Structures are given as structure tokens and as C-alpha cells.
XYZ file of N, CA and C in Angstrom:
537
model
N 62.483 53.802 31.417
C 61.254 53.713 30.344
C 61.639 52.391 29.339
N 60.801 51.513 29.178
C 61.352 50.637 28.090
C 61.574 51.114 26.941
N 62.693 50.690 26.340
C 63.286 51.299 25.155
C 62.353 50.812 23.865
N 62.004 49.511 23.948
C 60.985 49.234 22.623
C 59.693 49.481 23.050
N 59.259 49.599 24.229
C 57.961 50.011 24.404
C 57.524 51.372 24.017
N 58.242 52.298 24.372
C 57.970 53.488 23.941
C 58.096 53.834 22.587
N 58.604 52.952 21.638
C 58.366 53.232 20.198
C 56.875 52.885 19.659
N 56.274 53.766 18.786
C 55.006 53.561 18.156
C 55.008 52.593 17.237
N 53.902 51.769 17.160
C 53.841 50.705 16.193
C 53.046 51.145 15.102
N 53.691 51.251 13.920
C 52.997 51.660 12.742
C 51.908 50.423 12.433
N 50.544 51.160 12.122
C 49.758 50.268 11.470
C 49.608 50.295 10.030
N 49.761 48.841 9.268
C 49.839 48.839 7.847
C 48.454 49.262 7.463
N 48.565 49.443 5.978
C 47.089 49.561 5.475
C 46.320 48.225 5.255
N 44.850 48.108 5.492
C 44.207 47.303 5.310
C 44.219 46.135 6.818
N 44.869 47.014 7.818
C 44.765 46.654 9.380
C 43.988 47.529 10.362
N 42.941 47.111 11.138
C 42.524 47.827 11.867
C 42.821 47.565 13.383
N 42.984 48.385 14.303
C 43.266 48.033 15.661
C 42.065 48.901 16.591
N 41.360 48.061 17.187
C 40.202 48.236 17.936
C 40.721 48.189 19.411
N 40.814 49.058 20.214
C 41.280 49.171 21.609
C 39.956 49.608 22.516
N 39.662 48.287 23.433
C 38.545 48.425 24.308
C 39.168 48.653 25.712
N 38.421 48.503 26.791
C 38.776 48.792 28.072
C 39.560 47.748 28.610
N 39.406 46.532 28.304
C 40.169 45.183 28.741
C 40.913 44.494 27.538
N 40.505 44.793 26.184
C 41.327 43.955 25.337
C 41.605 44.734 23.883
N 42.412 44.138 23.279
C 42.696 44.909 21.840
C 42.403 44.036 20.953
N 41.858 44.264 19.875
C 41.479 43.430 18.820
C 42.019 43.950 17.310
N 42.561 42.991 16.603
C 43.437 43.349 15.581
C 42.920 42.526 14.300
N 42.491 43.462 13.284
C 41.646 42.707 12.108
C 42.695 43.148 10.894
N 42.697 41.947 10.123
C 43.591 41.988 8.894
C 43.234 41.289 7.971
N 44.102 41.044 6.660
C 43.590 40.037 5.568
C 43.706 38.819 6.027
N 44.423 38.255 6.861
C 44.388 36.901 7.294
C 43.386 36.436 8.404
N 43.074 37.349 9.021
C 42.041 36.921 10.088
C 41.843 38.148 11.102
N 41.590 37.621 12.281
C 41.240 38.543 13.470
C 42.108 38.117 14.924
N 42.760 38.669 15.503
C 43.447 38.419 16.908
C 42.922 39.154 17.877
N 42.680 38.650 18.995
C 42.467 39.816 20.317
C 43.388 39.140 21.455
N 43.575 40.345 22.115
C 44.635 39.921 23.300
C 44.034 40.861 24.554
N 43.952 40.271 25.721
C 43.568 40.901 26.907
C 44.794 41.974 27.510
N 44.388 43.236 27.624
C 45.308 44.297 28.015
C 45.576 44.039 29.818
N 46.635 44.220 29.953
C 47.058 44.409 31.344
C 46.453 45.529 31.989
N 45.935 45.511 33.297
C 45.240 46.845 33.910
C 46.381 48.086 34.065
N 47.652 47.717 33.926
C 48.760 48.682 34.161
C 49.008 49.270 32.904
N 48.533 48.902 31.858
C 49.087 49.349 30.362
C 47.876 50.017 29.888
N 48.274 51.158 29.255
C 47.384 51.942 28.256
C 47.452 52.036 27.009
N 46.706 51.700 25.810
C 47.076 51.813 24.552
C 46.183 53.143 23.913
N 46.779 53.598 23.020
C 46.031 54.718 22.326
C 46.405 54.528 20.723
N 45.382 54.673 19.831
C 45.562 54.610 18.147
C 45.399 56.154 17.815
N 46.459 56.484 17.212
C 46.450 57.914 16.450
C 47.487 58.139 15.518
N 47.170 58.476 14.221
C 47.811 58.839 13.066
C 48.613 57.455 12.471
N 47.575 56.484 12.569
C 47.887 55.142 11.853
C 49.254 54.341 12.647
N 49.141 54.676 13.914
C 50.291 54.016 14.859
C 49.612 53.795 16.076
N 49.724 52.811 16.941
C 49.633 52.483 18.258
C 50.718 52.780 19.161
N 50.432 53.468 20.304
C 51.564 53.877 21.273
C 50.941 52.877 22.720
N 52.018 52.564 23.281
C 52.002 51.875 24.474
C 52.475 52.542 25.575
N 51.793 52.581 26.866
C 52.139 53.602 27.733
C 51.770 52.581 29.067
N 52.270 53.176 30.165
C 51.981 52.662 31.457
C 51.332 53.503 32.601
N 50.547 53.088 33.188
C 49.743 53.973 34.080
C 50.332 54.149 35.424
N 51.461 53.371 35.889
C 52.101 53.484 37.167
C 53.713 53.195 36.698
N 54.494 53.371 37.824
C 55.804 53.010 37.441
C 56.348 51.905 38.494
N 55.183 50.984 38.885
C 55.759 49.790 39.753
C 56.201 48.586 38.968
N 56.819 47.431 39.395
C 57.638 46.548 38.694
C 56.792 45.790 37.661
N 55.448 45.383 37.999
C 54.566 44.976 36.956
C 54.378 45.471 35.902
N 54.082 46.768 35.969
C 53.911 47.775 35.095
C 54.973 47.923 33.965
N 56.162 48.084 34.701
C 57.553 48.224 33.798
C 57.741 46.862 33.107
N 57.295 45.770 33.541
C 57.761 44.599 32.832
C 56.586 44.359 31.682
N 55.386 44.614 32.019
C 54.503 44.347 31.166
C 54.555 45.720 29.866
N 55.152 46.494 30.048
C 55.303 47.485 28.999
C 55.904 47.356 27.638
N 56.955 46.710 27.865
C 57.634 46.089 26.574
C 57.034 44.863 25.918
N 56.508 44.101 26.902
C 56.020 42.600 26.758
C 54.525 42.789 25.639
N 53.989 44.067 26.501
C 52.529 44.511 25.802
C 52.844 44.803 24.228
N 53.885 45.790 23.992
C 54.181 46.244 22.758
C 54.274 45.149 21.643
N 55.397 44.107 22.065
C 55.960 43.280 21.468
C 54.691 42.006 20.960
N 53.879 42.114 22.084
C 52.727 41.025 21.550
C 51.550 41.618 20.607
N 51.339 42.886 20.869
C 50.811 43.875 19.672
C 51.331 43.631 18.361
N 52.750 43.954 18.464
C 53.461 44.019 17.277
C 53.592 42.370 16.391
N 53.389 41.230 17.358
C 53.272 40.012 16.648
C 51.704 39.703 15.912
N 50.751 40.414 16.878
C 49.503 40.350 16.233
C 49.224 40.951 14.952
N 49.845 42.265 14.915
C 49.987 42.904 13.554
C 50.635 42.136 12.598
N 51.731 41.684 12.827
C 52.539 40.636 11.843
C 51.772 39.642 11.391
N 51.092 38.972 12.361
C 50.348 37.779 12.246
C 49.031 37.952 11.173
N 48.289 38.939 11.230
C 47.254 39.250 10.534
C 47.573 39.683 9.081
N 48.744 40.271 8.710
C 49.243 40.587 7.443
C 50.048 39.707 7.033
N 51.263 38.971 7.523
C 52.146 38.174 6.834
C 51.937 36.463 7.575
N 51.453 36.560 8.768
C 51.674 35.219 9.438
C 52.844 34.658 9.869
N 52.793 33.518 10.078
C 54.024 32.964 10.857
C 54.394 31.425 10.595
N 55.639 30.953 10.397
C 55.695 29.917 9.873
C 56.885 29.124 10.725
N 56.893 27.812 10.917
C 57.835 26.883 11.553
C 58.047 25.813 10.618
N 59.043 25.309 10.227
C 59.547 24.162 9.579
C 60.161 22.981 10.326
N 59.800 21.947 10.407
C 60.366 20.604 11.143
C 61.170 19.911 10.235
N 62.033 19.255 10.467
C 62.681 18.182 9.683
C 62.723 16.723 10.600
N 62.499 15.875 9.847
C 62.605 14.561 10.503
C 63.738 13.882 9.959
N 64.600 13.362 10.989
C 65.798 12.724 10.586
C 65.885 11.055 11.156
N 65.853 10.296 10.377
C 66.042 8.894 10.922
C 65.540 7.907 9.738
N 65.940 6.805 9.511
C 65.745 5.660 8.688
C 64.305 5.455 9.017
N 63.433 5.634 8.180
C 61.863 4.909 8.337
C 61.000 5.803 9.116
N 61.599 7.067 9.564
C 60.761 8.272 10.350
C 60.189 8.748 9.301
N 58.754 9.102 9.256
C 58.186 9.693 8.278
C 56.876 10.825 8.969
N 56.234 11.581 8.206
C 54.942 12.067 8.564
C 53.997 12.266 7.532
N 52.712 12.220 7.821
C 51.340 12.358 6.765
C 50.432 13.030 7.664
N 49.899 13.726 6.734
C 48.573 14.353 7.179
C 47.425 13.457 6.679
N 46.457 13.216 7.672
C 45.210 12.394 7.257
C 44.050 13.258 7.790
N 43.155 14.262 6.965
C 42.244 14.789 7.404
C 42.824 15.970 8.341
N 42.414 15.981 9.608
C 42.651 17.060 10.336
C 43.796 16.586 11.441
N 44.471 15.482 11.256
C 45.552 14.746 12.007
C 46.607 14.798 11.490
N 47.812 14.856 12.247
C 49.178 14.829 11.890
C 49.721 13.314 12.349
N 50.054 12.240 11.472
C 50.653 11.137 12.128
C 52.175 11.091 11.915
N 52.783 10.704 13.022
C 54.317 10.445 12.716
C 54.586 9.231 13.112
N 55.430 8.470 12.378
C 56.093 7.317 12.414
C 57.464 7.787 12.490
N 57.786 7.485 13.795
C 59.183 7.794 14.343
C 60.003 6.942 15.371
N 59.832 5.483 14.807
C 60.477 4.767 15.555
C 59.860 4.026 16.822
N 58.620 4.375 17.176
C 57.873 3.761 18.122
C 57.192 2.759 17.767
N 56.590 1.606 18.438
C 55.802 0.588 18.142
C 54.384 0.942 17.440
N 53.958 2.277 17.710
C 52.817 2.542 17.488
C 52.982 4.065 16.590
N 52.080 4.357 15.817
C 52.312 5.925 15.334
C 51.757 6.897 16.368
N 52.326 7.979 16.182
C 51.840 9.157 17.109
C 50.809 10.173 16.419
N 49.727 10.389 16.728
C 48.802 11.408 16.399
C 48.569 12.711 16.979
N 48.619 13.636 16.219
C 48.436 15.040 16.537
C 47.058 15.831 16.032
N 46.652 16.312 16.682
C 45.144 16.953 16.290
C 45.620 18.136 15.886
N 45.264 18.885 14.558
C 45.908 19.907 14.281
C 44.798 21.019 14.771
N 45.513 22.147 15.664
C 44.595 22.994 16.174
C 43.777 23.934 15.115
N 42.726 24.538 15.546
C 42.126 25.509 14.873
C 42.784 26.827 14.721
N 42.918 27.348 13.615
C 43.727 28.305 13.050
C 45.098 28.075 12.704
N 45.520 26.690 12.431
C 46.795 26.585 12.221
C 47.051 25.750 11.068
N 47.754 25.861 9.916
C 47.444 25.165 8.830
C 48.928 24.418 9.121
N 48.746 23.042 8.702
C 49.800 22.237 8.638
C 50.070 21.423 7.408
N 51.327 21.346 6.817
C 51.458 20.472 5.618
C 52.705 19.766 5.542
N 52.664 18.645 4.841
C 54.119 17.929 4.757
C 54.275 17.734 3.256
N 55.273 18.537 2.792
C 55.405 18.896 1.017
C 56.331 17.550 0.783
N 57.027 16.856 1.935
C 57.807 15.678 1.870
C 57.605 15.269 2.970
N 57.913 13.806 3.002
C 57.326 12.746 4.209
C 58.365 13.026 5.269
N 59.470 13.916 5.162
C 60.473 14.024 6.360
C 60.368 15.763 6.654
N 59.525 16.370 6.260
C 59.276 17.641 6.353
C 57.851 18.075 6.741
N 57.652 18.900 7.949
C 56.411 19.450 8.290
C 56.401 20.930 8.337
N 55.675 21.775 7.706
C 55.291 23.084 7.725
C 54.328 23.511 8.561
N 54.599 24.290 9.587
C 53.273 24.812 10.426
C 53.307 26.252 10.017
N 51.938 26.884 10.070
C 51.925 28.097 9.641
C 50.475 28.628 10.187
N 50.631 29.605 10.517
C 49.206 30.457 10.929
C 49.464 31.772 11.559
N 48.493 32.567 11.752
C 48.607 33.994 12.262
C 48.875 34.081 13.914
N 48.842 33.230 14.461
C 48.865 33.576 16.106
C 50.524 32.877 16.463
N 51.318 33.667 16.578
C 52.803 33.297 16.947
C 53.086 32.256 17.997
N 52.177 32.243 18.892
C 52.415 31.757 20.067
C 51.773 30.114 19.872
N 50.538 30.272 19.175
C 50.026 28.980 18.739
C 50.803 27.937 18.013
N 51.556 28.699 16.767
C 52.308 27.944 15.746
C 53.491 27.604 16.527
N 54.433 28.358 17.286
C 55.421 28.013 17.937
C 55.296 26.947 19.210
N 54.111 26.625 19.651
C 53.634 25.843 20.817
C 53.669 24.264 20.254
N 52.720 24.512 18.985
C 52.275 23.122 18.167
C 53.653 22.566 17.595
N 54.413 23.614 17.427
C 55.907 22.770 16.652
C 56.660 22.468 17.917
N 56.826 23.001 18.958
C 57.275 22.650 20.115
C 56.873 21.193 20.896
N 55.607 20.955 20.702
C 55.015 19.842 20.963
C 55.291 18.751 20.234
N 55.131 18.724 18.919
C 55.715 17.979 17.822
C 57.161 17.502 18.115
N 57.931 18.400 18.269
C 59.505 18.318 18.632
C 59.451 17.314 19.624
N 58.868 17.739 20.880
C 58.980 16.759 22.248
C 58.883 15.399 22.047
N 58.090 14.954 20.859
C 57.885 13.528 21.244
C 59.240 12.944 20.637
N 60.166 13.255 20.039
C 61.245 12.660 19.616
C 62.406 13.874 19.104
N 63.134 14.217 20.416
C 64.074 15.280 20.095
C 64.988 14.495 19.615
N 66.026 15.501 19.043
C 67.274 14.652 18.277
C 68.133 14.504 19.230
N 68.891 13.210 18.981
C 69.516 12.622 20.047
C 71.137 12.773 19.778
N 72.166 13.085 20.646
C 73.367 13.629 20.156
C 74.299 12.458 19.464
N 74.053 11.225 19.484
C 75.046 10.440 18.623
C 74.856 10.298 17.508
N 73.643 10.108 16.929
C 73.367 9.847 15.295
C 72.239 10.983 14.924
N 72.048 11.919 15.639
C 71.189 12.809 15.139
C 69.723 12.578 15.012
N 69.313 11.504 15.167
C 68.056 11.051 14.845
C 67.053 11.905 15.740
N 65.731 12.056 14.965
C 64.820 12.522 15.711
C 64.096 13.960 15.034
N 63.368 14.593 15.506
C 62.532 15.698 14.950
C 63.371 17.088 15.310
N 63.639 17.912 14.509
C 64.242 19.232 14.793
C 63.711 20.355 13.803
N 63.990 21.509 14.074
C 63.742 22.544 13.517
C 64.425 22.632 12.146
N 64.194 23.440 11.273
C 64.824 23.502 10.284
C 66.252 24.142 10.160
N 66.589 25.042 10.915
C 68.006 25.683 10.901
C 68.500 25.035 12.174
N 68.283 24.091 12.921
C 68.799 23.755 14.223
C 70.057 22.988 14.032
N 70.910 23.337 15.052
C 72.184 22.590 14.800
C 71.981 21.730 16.206
N 72.478 20.311 15.552
C 72.558 19.302 16.555
C 73.949 19.034 16.963
N 74.316 19.149 18.075
C 75.723 18.944 18.493
C 76.035 17.609 18.649
N 76.743 16.863 18.168
C 77.081 15.465 18.028
C 78.193 14.878 19.005
N 77.692 14.108 19.765
C 78.673 13.453 20.611
C 79.522 12.294 20.096
N 80.959 11.948 20.238
C 81.559 10.931 19.890
C 81.182 9.529 20.665
N 81.103 8.459 20.237
C 80.654 7.309 20.949
C 81.736 6.694 21.406
N 81.596 6.047 22.788
C 82.505 5.260 23.460
C 83.521 4.381 22.619
N 84.592 4.559 22.900
C 85.642 3.911 22.042
C 86.502 2.964 23.103
N 86.273 1.469 22.496
C 87.194 0.559 23.595
C 88.524 0.235 22.836
N 89.606 0.051 23.477
C 90.904 -0.325 23.006
C 91.887 0.417 23.603
N 92.769 0.134 22.788
C 94.289 0.697 23.530
C 94.072 2.100 23.061
């Protein structure tokens, strides 16, 4: 049995969890999220807690047991607190700005790189070298941050590029010529 999967999830006050036959909906102060439930997983709500179980012991059911519980926990955290990712831009002349519903990056290419900010995600630039992405869906926030970072990953010689706030870039020594 999954160690994490068998732990009940407490439901905080102000959050409602509705379990249907094929989906679970979570409503909270920040909004509403829904998730399709795998057919081998069964959810039950009782005593301000959600318990996740499985209908069979086959491989897929065992794999989805802990995964379903963690996805449900992320939904509950998302509608109460939300998730945040911070990106830093390192490089001379590299910057970011928000124009309407677009994020524009000037990162050393001959053209600016534009990103449409997805629905449900809040993006802001407190400084022109910092991007703060927040929202209630953990997967959407992480994917948008990863898409931005993928445009110009940090390079190992000078460390220029877009990186996560706490990311450590291992630096390489340049070639040395001479005796």
C-alpha cells in the first residue's frame, strides 16, 4: 500500500470537495479546480478529510494511488494559498516587461520573444530582471515557468540566461592557452 496514498487529506475551512463518478472538484477562496479521477481510484469525503483508495491491486492502480492523492493535495493547496515560481534574468541588456496580456523578453536575440500569459496565471515583473509567476494550478504555473526558461537556459561559462530564483548554475572554466 502506498505510504502517502493511505494518509487522509484534511480539508481546510472554506474549501469544499465534490466527488463525482469521474471527476473531483475543489472550490476555495482563490477559485475552482477539477481533476478527472482514474477508474481504478475511489475517493471518499468524511469528517473534513478526503481518503484515497484503490479498487484493485494491479500495477496501474498502485501507481495511481499515491499520484492521485498528491494531485488532490496540490489542488487543495492551490485554491487556498496558490503557487509561485520566480525567474531571474542574468545578462547585460537582458530584460522582461509585461505589455497587456503578453510577456516580452529581450534576451540577446535579434528580436524580442513574446509569450501569451495563459488564463488563470498571474505574471508580474517587479524588476526588469525578475519574473514572478503565480496561480492556483501547480502544473500550469510550473509549465509556464519552464517554457520561459527554455528560451534561454543558463549557459555554463558566464552564467547568462534565464534561471529559477534558487537555481545554482555550475560554472565551467574557459579554455586556457599557453604554457
